PDB file of N, CA and C in Angstrom:
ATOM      1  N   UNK A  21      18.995   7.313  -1.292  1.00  0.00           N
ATOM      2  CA  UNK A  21      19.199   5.898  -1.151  1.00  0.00           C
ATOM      3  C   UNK A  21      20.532   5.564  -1.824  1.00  0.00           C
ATOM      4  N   UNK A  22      21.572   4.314  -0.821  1.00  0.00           N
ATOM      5  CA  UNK A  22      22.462   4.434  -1.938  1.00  0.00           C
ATOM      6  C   UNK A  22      22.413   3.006  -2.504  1.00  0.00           C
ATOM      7  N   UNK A  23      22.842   3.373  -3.940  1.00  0.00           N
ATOM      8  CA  UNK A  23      22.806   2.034  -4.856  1.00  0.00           C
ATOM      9  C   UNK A  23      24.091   1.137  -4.886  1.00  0.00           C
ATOM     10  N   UNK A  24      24.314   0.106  -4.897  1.00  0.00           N
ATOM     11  CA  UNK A  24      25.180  -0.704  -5.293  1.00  0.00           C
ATOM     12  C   UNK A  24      25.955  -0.276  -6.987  1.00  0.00           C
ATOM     13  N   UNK A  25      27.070  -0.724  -7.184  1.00  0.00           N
ATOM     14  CA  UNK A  25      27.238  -0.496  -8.836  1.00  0.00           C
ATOM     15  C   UNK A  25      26.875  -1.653  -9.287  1.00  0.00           C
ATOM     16  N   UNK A  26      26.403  -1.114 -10.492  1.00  0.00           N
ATOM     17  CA  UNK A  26      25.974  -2.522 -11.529  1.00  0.00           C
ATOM     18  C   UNK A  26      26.845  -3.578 -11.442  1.00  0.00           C
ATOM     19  N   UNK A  27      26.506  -4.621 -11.621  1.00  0.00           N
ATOM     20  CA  UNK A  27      27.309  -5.487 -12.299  1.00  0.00           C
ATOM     21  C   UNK A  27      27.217  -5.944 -13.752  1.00  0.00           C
ATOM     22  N   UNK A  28      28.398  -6.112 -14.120  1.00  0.00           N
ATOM     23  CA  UNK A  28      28.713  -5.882 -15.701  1.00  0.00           C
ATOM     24  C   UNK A  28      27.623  -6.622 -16.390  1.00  0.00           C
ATOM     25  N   UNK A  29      26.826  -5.489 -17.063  1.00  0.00           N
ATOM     26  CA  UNK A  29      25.682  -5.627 -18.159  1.00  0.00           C
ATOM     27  C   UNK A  29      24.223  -5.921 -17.194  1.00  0.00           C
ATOM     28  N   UNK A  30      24.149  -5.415 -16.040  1.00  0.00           N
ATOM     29  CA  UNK A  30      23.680  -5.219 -15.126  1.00  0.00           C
ATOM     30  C   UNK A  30      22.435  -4.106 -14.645  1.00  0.00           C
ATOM     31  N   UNK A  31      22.023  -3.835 -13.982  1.00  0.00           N
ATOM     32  CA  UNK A  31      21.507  -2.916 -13.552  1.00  0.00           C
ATOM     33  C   UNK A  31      21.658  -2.144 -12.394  1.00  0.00           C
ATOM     34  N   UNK A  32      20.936  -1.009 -11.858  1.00  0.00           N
ATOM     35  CA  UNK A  32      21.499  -0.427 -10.311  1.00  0.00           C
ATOM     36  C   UNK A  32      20.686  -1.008  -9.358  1.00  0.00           C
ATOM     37  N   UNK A  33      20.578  -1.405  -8.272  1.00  0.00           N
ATOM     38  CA  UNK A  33      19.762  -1.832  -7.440  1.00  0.00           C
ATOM     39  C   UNK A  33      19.947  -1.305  -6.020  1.00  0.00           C
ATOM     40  N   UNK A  34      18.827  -1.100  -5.070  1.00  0.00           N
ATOM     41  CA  UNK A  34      18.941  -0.675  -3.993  1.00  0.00           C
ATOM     42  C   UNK A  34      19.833  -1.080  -2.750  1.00  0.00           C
ATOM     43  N   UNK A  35      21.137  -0.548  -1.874  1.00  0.00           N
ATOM     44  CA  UNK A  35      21.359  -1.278  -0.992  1.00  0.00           C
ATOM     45  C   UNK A  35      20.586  -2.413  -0.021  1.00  0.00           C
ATOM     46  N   UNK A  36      19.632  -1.236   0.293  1.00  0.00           N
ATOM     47  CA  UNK A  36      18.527  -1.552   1.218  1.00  0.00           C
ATOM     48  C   UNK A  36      17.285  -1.442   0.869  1.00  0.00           C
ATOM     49  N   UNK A  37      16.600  -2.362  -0.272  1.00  0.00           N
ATOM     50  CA  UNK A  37      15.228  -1.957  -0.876  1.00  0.00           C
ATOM     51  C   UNK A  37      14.291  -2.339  -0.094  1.00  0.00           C
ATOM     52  N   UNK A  38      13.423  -0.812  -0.093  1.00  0.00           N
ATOM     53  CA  UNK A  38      12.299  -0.852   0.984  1.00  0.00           C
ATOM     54  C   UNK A  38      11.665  -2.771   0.558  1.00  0.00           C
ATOM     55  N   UNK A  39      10.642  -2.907   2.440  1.00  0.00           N
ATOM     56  CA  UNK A  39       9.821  -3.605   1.965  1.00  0.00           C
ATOM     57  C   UNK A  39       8.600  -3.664   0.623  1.00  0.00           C
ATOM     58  N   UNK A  40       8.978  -4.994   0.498  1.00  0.00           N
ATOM     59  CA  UNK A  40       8.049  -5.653  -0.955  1.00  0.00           C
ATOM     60  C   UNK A  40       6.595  -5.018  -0.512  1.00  0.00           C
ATOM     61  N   UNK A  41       5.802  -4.078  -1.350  1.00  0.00           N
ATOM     62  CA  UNK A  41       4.117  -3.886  -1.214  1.00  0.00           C
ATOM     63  C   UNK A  41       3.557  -5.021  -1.389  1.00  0.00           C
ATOM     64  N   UNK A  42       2.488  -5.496  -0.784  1.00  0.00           N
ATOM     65  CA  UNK A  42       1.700  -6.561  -1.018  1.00  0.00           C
ATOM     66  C   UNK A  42       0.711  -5.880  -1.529  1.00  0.00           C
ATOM     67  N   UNK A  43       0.044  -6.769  -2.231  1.00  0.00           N
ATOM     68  CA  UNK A  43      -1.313  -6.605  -3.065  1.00  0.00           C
ATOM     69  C   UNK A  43      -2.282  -6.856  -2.089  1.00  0.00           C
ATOM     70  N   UNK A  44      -3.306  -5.972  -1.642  1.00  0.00           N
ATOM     71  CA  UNK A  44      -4.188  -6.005  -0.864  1.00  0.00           C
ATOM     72  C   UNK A  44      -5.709  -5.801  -1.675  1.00  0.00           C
ATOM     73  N   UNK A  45      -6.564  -6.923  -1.112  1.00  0.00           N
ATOM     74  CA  UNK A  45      -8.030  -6.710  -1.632  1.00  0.00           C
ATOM     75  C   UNK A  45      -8.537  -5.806  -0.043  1.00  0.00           C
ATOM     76  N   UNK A  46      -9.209  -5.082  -0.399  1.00  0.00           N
ATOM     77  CA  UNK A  46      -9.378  -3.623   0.155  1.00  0.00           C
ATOM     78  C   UNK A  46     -11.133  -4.114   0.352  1.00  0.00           C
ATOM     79  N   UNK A  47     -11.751  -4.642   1.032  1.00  0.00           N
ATOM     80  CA  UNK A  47     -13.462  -3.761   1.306  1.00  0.00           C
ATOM     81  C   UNK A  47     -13.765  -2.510   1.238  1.00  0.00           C
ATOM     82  N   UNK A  48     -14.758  -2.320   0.815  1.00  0.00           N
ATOM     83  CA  UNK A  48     -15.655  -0.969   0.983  1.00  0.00           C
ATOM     84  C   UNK A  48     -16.496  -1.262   1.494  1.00  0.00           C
ATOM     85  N   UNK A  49     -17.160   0.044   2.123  1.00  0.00           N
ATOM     86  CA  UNK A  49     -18.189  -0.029   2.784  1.00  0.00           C
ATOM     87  C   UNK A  49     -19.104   0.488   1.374  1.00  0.00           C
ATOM     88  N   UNK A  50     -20.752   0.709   1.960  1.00  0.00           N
ATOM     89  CA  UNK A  50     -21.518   1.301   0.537  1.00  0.00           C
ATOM     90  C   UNK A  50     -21.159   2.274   0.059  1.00  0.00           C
ATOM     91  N   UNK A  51     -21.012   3.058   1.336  1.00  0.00           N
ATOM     92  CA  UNK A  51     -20.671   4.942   0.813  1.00  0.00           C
ATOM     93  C   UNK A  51     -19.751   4.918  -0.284  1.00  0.00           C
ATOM     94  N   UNK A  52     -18.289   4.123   0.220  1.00  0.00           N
ATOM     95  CA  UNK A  52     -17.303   4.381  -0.792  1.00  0.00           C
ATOM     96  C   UNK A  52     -17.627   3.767  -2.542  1.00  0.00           C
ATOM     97  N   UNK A  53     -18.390   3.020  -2.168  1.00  0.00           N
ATOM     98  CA  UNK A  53     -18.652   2.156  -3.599  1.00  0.00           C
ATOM     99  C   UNK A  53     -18.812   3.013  -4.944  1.00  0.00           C
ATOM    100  N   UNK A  54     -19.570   3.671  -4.941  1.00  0.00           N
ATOM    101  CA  UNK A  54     -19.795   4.888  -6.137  1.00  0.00           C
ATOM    102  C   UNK A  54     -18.436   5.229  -6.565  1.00  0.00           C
ATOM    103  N   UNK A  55     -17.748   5.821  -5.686  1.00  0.00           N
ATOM    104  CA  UNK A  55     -16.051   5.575  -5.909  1.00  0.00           C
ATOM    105  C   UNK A  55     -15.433   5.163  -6.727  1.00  0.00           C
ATOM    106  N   UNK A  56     -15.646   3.320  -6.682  1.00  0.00           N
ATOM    107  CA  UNK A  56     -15.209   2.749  -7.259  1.00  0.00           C
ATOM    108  C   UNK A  56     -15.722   2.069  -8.165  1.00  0.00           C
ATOM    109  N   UNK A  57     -16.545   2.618  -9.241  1.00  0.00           N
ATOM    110  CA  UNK A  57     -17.628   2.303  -9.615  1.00  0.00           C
ATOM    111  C   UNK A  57     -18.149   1.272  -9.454  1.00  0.00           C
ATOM    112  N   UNK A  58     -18.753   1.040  -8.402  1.00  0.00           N
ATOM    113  CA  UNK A  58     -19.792   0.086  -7.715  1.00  0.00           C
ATOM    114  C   UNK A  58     -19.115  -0.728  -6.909  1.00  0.00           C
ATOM    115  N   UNK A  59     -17.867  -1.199  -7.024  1.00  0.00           N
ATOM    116  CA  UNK A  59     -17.032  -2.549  -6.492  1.00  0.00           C
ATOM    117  C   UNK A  59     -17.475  -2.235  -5.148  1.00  0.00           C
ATOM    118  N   UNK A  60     -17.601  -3.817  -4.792  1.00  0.00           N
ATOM    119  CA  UNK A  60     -17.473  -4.195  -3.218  1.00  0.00           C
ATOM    120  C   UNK A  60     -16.003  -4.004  -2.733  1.00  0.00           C
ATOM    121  N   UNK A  61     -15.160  -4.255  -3.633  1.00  0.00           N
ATOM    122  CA  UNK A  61     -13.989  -4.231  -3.362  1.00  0.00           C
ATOM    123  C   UNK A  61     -12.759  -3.695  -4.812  1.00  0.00           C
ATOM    124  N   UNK A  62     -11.728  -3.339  -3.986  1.00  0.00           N
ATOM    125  CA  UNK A  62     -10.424  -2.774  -4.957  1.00  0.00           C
ATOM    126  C   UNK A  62      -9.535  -3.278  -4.803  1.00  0.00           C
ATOM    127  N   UNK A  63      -7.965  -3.681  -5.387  1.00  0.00           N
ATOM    128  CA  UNK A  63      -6.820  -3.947  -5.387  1.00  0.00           C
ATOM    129  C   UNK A  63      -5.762  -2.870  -5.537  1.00  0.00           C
ATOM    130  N   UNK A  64      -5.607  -3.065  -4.145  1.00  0.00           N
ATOM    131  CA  UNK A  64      -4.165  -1.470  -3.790  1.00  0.00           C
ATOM    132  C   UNK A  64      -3.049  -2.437  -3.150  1.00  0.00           C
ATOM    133  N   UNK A  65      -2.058  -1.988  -3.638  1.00  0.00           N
ATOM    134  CA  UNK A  65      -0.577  -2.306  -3.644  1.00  0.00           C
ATOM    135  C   UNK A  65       0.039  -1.090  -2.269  1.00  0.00           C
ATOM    136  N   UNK A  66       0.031  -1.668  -0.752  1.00  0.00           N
ATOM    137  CA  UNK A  66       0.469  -0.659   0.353  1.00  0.00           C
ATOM    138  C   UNK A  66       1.316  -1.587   1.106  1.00  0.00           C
ATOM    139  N   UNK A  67       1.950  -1.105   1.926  1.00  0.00           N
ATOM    140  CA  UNK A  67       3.216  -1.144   3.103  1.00  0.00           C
ATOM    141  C   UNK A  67       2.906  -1.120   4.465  1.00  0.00           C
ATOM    142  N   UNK A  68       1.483   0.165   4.319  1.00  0.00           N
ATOM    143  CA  UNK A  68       1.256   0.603   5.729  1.00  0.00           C
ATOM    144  C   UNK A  68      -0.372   0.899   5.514  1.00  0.00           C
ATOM    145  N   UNK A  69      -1.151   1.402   6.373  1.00  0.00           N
ATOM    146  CA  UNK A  69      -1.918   2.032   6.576  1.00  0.00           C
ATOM    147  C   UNK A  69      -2.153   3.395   5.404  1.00  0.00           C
ATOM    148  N   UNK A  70      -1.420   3.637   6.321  1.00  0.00           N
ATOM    149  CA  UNK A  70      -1.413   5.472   5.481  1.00  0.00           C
ATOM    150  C   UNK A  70      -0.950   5.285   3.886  1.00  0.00           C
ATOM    151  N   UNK A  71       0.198   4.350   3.867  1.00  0.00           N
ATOM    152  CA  UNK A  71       0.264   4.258   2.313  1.00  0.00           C
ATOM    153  C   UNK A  71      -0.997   3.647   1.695  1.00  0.00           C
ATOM    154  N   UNK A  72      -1.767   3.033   2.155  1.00  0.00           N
ATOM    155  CA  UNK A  72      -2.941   2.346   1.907  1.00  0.00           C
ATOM    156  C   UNK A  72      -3.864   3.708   1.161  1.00  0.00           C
ATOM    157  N   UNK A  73      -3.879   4.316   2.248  1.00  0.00           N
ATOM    158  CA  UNK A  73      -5.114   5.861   1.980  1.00  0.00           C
ATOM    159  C   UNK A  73      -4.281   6.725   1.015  1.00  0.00           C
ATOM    160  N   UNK A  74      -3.243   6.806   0.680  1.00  0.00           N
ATOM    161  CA  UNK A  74      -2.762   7.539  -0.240  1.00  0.00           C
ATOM    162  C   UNK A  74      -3.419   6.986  -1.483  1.00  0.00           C
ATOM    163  N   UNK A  75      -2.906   5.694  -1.588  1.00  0.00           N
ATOM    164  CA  UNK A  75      -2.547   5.127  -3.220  1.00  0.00           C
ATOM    165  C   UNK A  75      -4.319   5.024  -3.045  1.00  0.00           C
ATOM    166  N   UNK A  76      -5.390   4.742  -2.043  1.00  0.00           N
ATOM    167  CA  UNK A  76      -6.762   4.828  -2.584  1.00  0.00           C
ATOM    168  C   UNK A  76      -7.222   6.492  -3.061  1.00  0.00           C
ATOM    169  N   UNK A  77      -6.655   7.068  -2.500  1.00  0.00           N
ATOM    170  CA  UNK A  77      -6.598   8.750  -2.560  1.00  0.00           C
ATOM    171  C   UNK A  77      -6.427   8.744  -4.000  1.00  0.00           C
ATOM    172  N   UNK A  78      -5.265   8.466  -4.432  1.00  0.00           N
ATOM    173  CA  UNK A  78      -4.892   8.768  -6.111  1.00  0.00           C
ATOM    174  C   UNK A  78      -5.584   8.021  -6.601  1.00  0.00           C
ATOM    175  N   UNK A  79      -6.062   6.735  -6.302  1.00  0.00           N
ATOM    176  CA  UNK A  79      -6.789   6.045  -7.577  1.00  0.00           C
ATOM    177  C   UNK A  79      -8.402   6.327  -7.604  1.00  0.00           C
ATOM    178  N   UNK A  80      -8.756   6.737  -6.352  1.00  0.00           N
ATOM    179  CA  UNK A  80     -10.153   7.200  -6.388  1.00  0.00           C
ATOM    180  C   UNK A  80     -10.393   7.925  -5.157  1.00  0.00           C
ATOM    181  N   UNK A  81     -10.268   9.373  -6.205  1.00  0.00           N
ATOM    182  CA  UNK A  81     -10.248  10.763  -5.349  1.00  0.00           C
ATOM    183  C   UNK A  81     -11.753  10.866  -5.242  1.00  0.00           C
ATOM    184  N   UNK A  82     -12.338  10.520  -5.577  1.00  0.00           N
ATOM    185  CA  UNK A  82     -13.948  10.365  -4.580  1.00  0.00           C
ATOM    186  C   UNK A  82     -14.102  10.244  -3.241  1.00  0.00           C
ATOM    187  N   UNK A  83     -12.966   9.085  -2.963  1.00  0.00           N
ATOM    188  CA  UNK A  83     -12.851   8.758  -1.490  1.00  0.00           C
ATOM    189  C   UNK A  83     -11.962   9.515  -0.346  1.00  0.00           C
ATOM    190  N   UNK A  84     -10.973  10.883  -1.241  1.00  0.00           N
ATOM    191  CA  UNK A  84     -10.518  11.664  -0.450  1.00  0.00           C
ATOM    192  C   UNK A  84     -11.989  12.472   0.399  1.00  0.00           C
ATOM    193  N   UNK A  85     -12.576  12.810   0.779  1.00  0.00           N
ATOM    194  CA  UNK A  85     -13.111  13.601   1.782  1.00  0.00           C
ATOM    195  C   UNK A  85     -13.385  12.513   2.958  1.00  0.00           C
ATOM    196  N   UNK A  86     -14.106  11.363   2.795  1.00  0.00           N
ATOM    197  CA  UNK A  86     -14.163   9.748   3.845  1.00  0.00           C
ATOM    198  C   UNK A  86     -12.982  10.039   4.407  1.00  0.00           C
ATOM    199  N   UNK A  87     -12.096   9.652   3.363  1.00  0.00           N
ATOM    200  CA  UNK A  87     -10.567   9.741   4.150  1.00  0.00           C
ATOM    201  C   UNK A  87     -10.206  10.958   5.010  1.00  0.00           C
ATOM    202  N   UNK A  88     -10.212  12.032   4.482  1.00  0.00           N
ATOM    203  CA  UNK A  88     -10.101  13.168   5.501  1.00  0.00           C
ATOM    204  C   UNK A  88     -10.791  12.767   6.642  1.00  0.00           C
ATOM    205  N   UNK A  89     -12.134  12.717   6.339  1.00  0.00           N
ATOM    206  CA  UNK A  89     -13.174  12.846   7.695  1.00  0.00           C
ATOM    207  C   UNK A  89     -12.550  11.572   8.482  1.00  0.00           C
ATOM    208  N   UNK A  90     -12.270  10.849   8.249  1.00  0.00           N
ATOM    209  CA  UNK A  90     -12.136   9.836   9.263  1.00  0.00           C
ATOM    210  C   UNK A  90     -12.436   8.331   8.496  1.00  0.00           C
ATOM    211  N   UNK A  91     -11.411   7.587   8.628  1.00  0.00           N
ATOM    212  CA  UNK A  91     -12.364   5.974   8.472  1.00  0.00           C
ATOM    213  C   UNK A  91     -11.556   5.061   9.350  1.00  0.00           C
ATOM    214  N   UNK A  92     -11.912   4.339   9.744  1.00  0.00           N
ATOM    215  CA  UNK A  92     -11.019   2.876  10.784  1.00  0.00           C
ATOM    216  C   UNK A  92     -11.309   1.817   9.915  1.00  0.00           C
ATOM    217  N   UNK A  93     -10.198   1.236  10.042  1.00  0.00           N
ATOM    218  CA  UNK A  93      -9.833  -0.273   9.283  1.00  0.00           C
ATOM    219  C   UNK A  93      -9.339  -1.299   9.595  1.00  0.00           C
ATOM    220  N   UNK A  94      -9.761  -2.101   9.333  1.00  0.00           N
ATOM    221  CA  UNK A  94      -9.673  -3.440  10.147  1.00  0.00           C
ATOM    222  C   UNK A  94      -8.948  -4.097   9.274  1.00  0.00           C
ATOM    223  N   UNK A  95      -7.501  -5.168   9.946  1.00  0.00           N
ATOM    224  CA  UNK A  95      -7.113  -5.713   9.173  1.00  0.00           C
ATOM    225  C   UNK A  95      -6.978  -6.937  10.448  1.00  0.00           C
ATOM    226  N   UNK A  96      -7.118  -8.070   9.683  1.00  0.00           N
ATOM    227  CA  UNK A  96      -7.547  -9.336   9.945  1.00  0.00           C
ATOM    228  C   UNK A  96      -8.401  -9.162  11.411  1.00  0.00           C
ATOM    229  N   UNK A  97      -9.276  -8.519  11.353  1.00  0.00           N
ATOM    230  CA  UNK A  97     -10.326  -8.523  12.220  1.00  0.00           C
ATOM    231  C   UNK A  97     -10.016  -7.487  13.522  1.00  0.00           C
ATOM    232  N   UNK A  98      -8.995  -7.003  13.409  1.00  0.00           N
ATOM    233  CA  UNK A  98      -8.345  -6.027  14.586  1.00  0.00           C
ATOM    234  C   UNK A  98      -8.816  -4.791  13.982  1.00  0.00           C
ATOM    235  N   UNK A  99      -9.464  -3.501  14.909  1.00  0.00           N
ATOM    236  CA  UNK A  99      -9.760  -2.260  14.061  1.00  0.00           C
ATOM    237  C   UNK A  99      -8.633  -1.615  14.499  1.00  0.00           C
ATOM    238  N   UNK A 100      -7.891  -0.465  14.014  1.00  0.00           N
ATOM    239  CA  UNK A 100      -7.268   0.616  13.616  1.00  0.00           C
ATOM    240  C   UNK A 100      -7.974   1.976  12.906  1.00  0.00           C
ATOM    241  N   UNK A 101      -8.368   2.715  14.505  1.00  0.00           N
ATOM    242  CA  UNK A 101      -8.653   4.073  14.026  1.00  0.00           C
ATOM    243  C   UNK A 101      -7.547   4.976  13.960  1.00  0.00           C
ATOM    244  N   UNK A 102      -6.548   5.081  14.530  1.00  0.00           N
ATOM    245  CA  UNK A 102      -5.220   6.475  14.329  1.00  0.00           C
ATOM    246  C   UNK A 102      -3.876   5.391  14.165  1.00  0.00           C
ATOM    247  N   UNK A 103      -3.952   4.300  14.411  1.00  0.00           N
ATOM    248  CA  UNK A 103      -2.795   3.778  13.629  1.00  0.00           C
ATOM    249  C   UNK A 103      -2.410   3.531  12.218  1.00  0.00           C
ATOM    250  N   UNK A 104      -2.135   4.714  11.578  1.00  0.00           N
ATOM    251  CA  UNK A 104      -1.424   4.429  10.858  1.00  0.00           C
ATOM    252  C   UNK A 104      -0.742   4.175   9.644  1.00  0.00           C
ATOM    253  N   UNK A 105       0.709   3.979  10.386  1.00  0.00           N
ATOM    254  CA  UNK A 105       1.925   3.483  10.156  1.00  0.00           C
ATOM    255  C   UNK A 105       2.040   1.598  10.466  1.00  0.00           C
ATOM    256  N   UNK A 106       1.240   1.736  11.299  1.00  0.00           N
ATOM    257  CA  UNK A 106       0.594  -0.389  11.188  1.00  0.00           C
ATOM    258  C   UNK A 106       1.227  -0.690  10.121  1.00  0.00           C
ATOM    259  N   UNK A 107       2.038  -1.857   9.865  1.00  0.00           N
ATOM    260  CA  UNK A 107       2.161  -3.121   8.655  1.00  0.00           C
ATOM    261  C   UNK A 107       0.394  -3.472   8.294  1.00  0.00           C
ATOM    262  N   UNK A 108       0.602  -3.330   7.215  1.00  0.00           N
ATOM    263  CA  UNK A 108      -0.381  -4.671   6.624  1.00  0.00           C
ATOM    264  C   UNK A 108       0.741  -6.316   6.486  1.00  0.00           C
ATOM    265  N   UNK A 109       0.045  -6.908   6.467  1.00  0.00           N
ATOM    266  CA  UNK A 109       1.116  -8.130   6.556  1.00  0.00           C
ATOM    267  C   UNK A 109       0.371  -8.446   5.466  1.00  0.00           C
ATOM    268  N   UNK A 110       0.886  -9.527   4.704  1.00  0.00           N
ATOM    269  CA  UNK A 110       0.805  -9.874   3.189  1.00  0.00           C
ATOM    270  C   UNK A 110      -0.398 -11.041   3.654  1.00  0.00           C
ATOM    271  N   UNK A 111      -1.438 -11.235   2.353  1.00  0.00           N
ATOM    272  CA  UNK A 111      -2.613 -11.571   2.583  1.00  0.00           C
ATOM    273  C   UNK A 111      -3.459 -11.389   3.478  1.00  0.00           C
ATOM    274  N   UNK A 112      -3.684 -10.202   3.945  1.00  0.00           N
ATOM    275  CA  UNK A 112      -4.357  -9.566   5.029  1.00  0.00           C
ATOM    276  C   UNK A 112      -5.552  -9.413   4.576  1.00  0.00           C
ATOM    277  N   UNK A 113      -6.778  -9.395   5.659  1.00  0.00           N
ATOM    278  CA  UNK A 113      -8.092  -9.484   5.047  1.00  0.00           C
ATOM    279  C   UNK A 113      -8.330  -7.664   5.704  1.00  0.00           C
ATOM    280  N   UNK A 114      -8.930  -6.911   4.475  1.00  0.00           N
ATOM    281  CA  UNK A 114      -8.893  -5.942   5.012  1.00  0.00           C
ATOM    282  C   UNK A 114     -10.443  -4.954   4.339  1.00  0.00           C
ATOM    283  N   UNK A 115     -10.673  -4.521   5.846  1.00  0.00           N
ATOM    284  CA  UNK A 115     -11.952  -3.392   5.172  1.00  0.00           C
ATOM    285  C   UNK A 115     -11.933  -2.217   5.649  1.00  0.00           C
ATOM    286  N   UNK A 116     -12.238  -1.248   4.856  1.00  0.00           N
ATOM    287  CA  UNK A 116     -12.720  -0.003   5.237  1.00  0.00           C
ATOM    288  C   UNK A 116     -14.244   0.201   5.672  1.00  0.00           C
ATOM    289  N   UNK A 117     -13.974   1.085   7.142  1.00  0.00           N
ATOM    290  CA  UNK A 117     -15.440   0.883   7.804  1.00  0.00           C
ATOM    291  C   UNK A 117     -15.707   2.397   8.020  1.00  0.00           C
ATOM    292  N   UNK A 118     -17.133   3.129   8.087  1.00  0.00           N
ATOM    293  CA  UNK A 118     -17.273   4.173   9.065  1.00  0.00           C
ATOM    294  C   UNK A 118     -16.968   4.616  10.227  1.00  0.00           C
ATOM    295  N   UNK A 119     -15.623   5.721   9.970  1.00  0.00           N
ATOM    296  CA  UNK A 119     -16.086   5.810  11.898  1.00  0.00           C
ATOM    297  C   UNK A 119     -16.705   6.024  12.607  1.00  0.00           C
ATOM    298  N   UNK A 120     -16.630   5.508  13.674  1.00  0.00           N
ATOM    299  CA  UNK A 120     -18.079   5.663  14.681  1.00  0.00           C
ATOM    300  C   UNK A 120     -17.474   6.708  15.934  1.00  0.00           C
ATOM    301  N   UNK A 121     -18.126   7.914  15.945  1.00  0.00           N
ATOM    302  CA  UNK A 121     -17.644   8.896  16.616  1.00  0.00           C
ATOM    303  C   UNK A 121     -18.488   8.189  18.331  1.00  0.00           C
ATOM    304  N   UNK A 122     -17.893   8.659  19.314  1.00  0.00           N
ATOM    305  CA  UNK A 122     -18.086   8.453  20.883  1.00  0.00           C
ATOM    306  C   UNK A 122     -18.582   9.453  21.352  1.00  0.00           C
ATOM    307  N   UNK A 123     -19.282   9.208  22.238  1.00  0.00           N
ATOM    308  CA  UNK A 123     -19.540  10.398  22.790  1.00  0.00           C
ATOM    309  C   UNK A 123     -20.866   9.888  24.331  1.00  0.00           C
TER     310      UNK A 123
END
């Protein structure tokens, strides 16, 4: 990334600083709850989708295997099973659901 130079007594700052993370309240479903010890819900700071499942990944590696196996998520009422790279858009109502395999 390239930085700008300080300005005098300054700091470095990004040319192009990624988009701002929004603070997202996150649903769980039951399964994940134990997870998080008990919460209906968590507060994760994401960009995207996938950054979403990371930063829940690191903060509660309980929920890495769900995540492997599969979960779809709905944000403001739209589901997303393989998207993603999706925006969350800031104040987004968002849950994690079971996927429901077809067949």
């Amino acid at each position: 990334m390239t930085r700008k130079p300080p300005e005098p007594g300054g700091t470095l700052t990004p040319c192009n600083p990624p988009a701002a993370m929004s603070l997202h309240e996150v649903k769980l479903w039951s399964a994940l709850r134990p997870h998080a010890q008990g919460a209906t819900s968590v507060q994760v700071r994401a960009r995207t989708i996938r950054e979403l499942f990371n930063r829940l990944e690191a903060e509660y590696p309980g929920m890495t295997p769900f995540i492997r196996q599969g979960i779809a998520v709905s944000v403001d009422g739209t589901l997303y099973r393989d998207s993603w790279e999706t925006a969350l858009p800031e104040g987004a109502e968002v849950f994690l659901l079971p996927r429901i395999q077809g067949g």
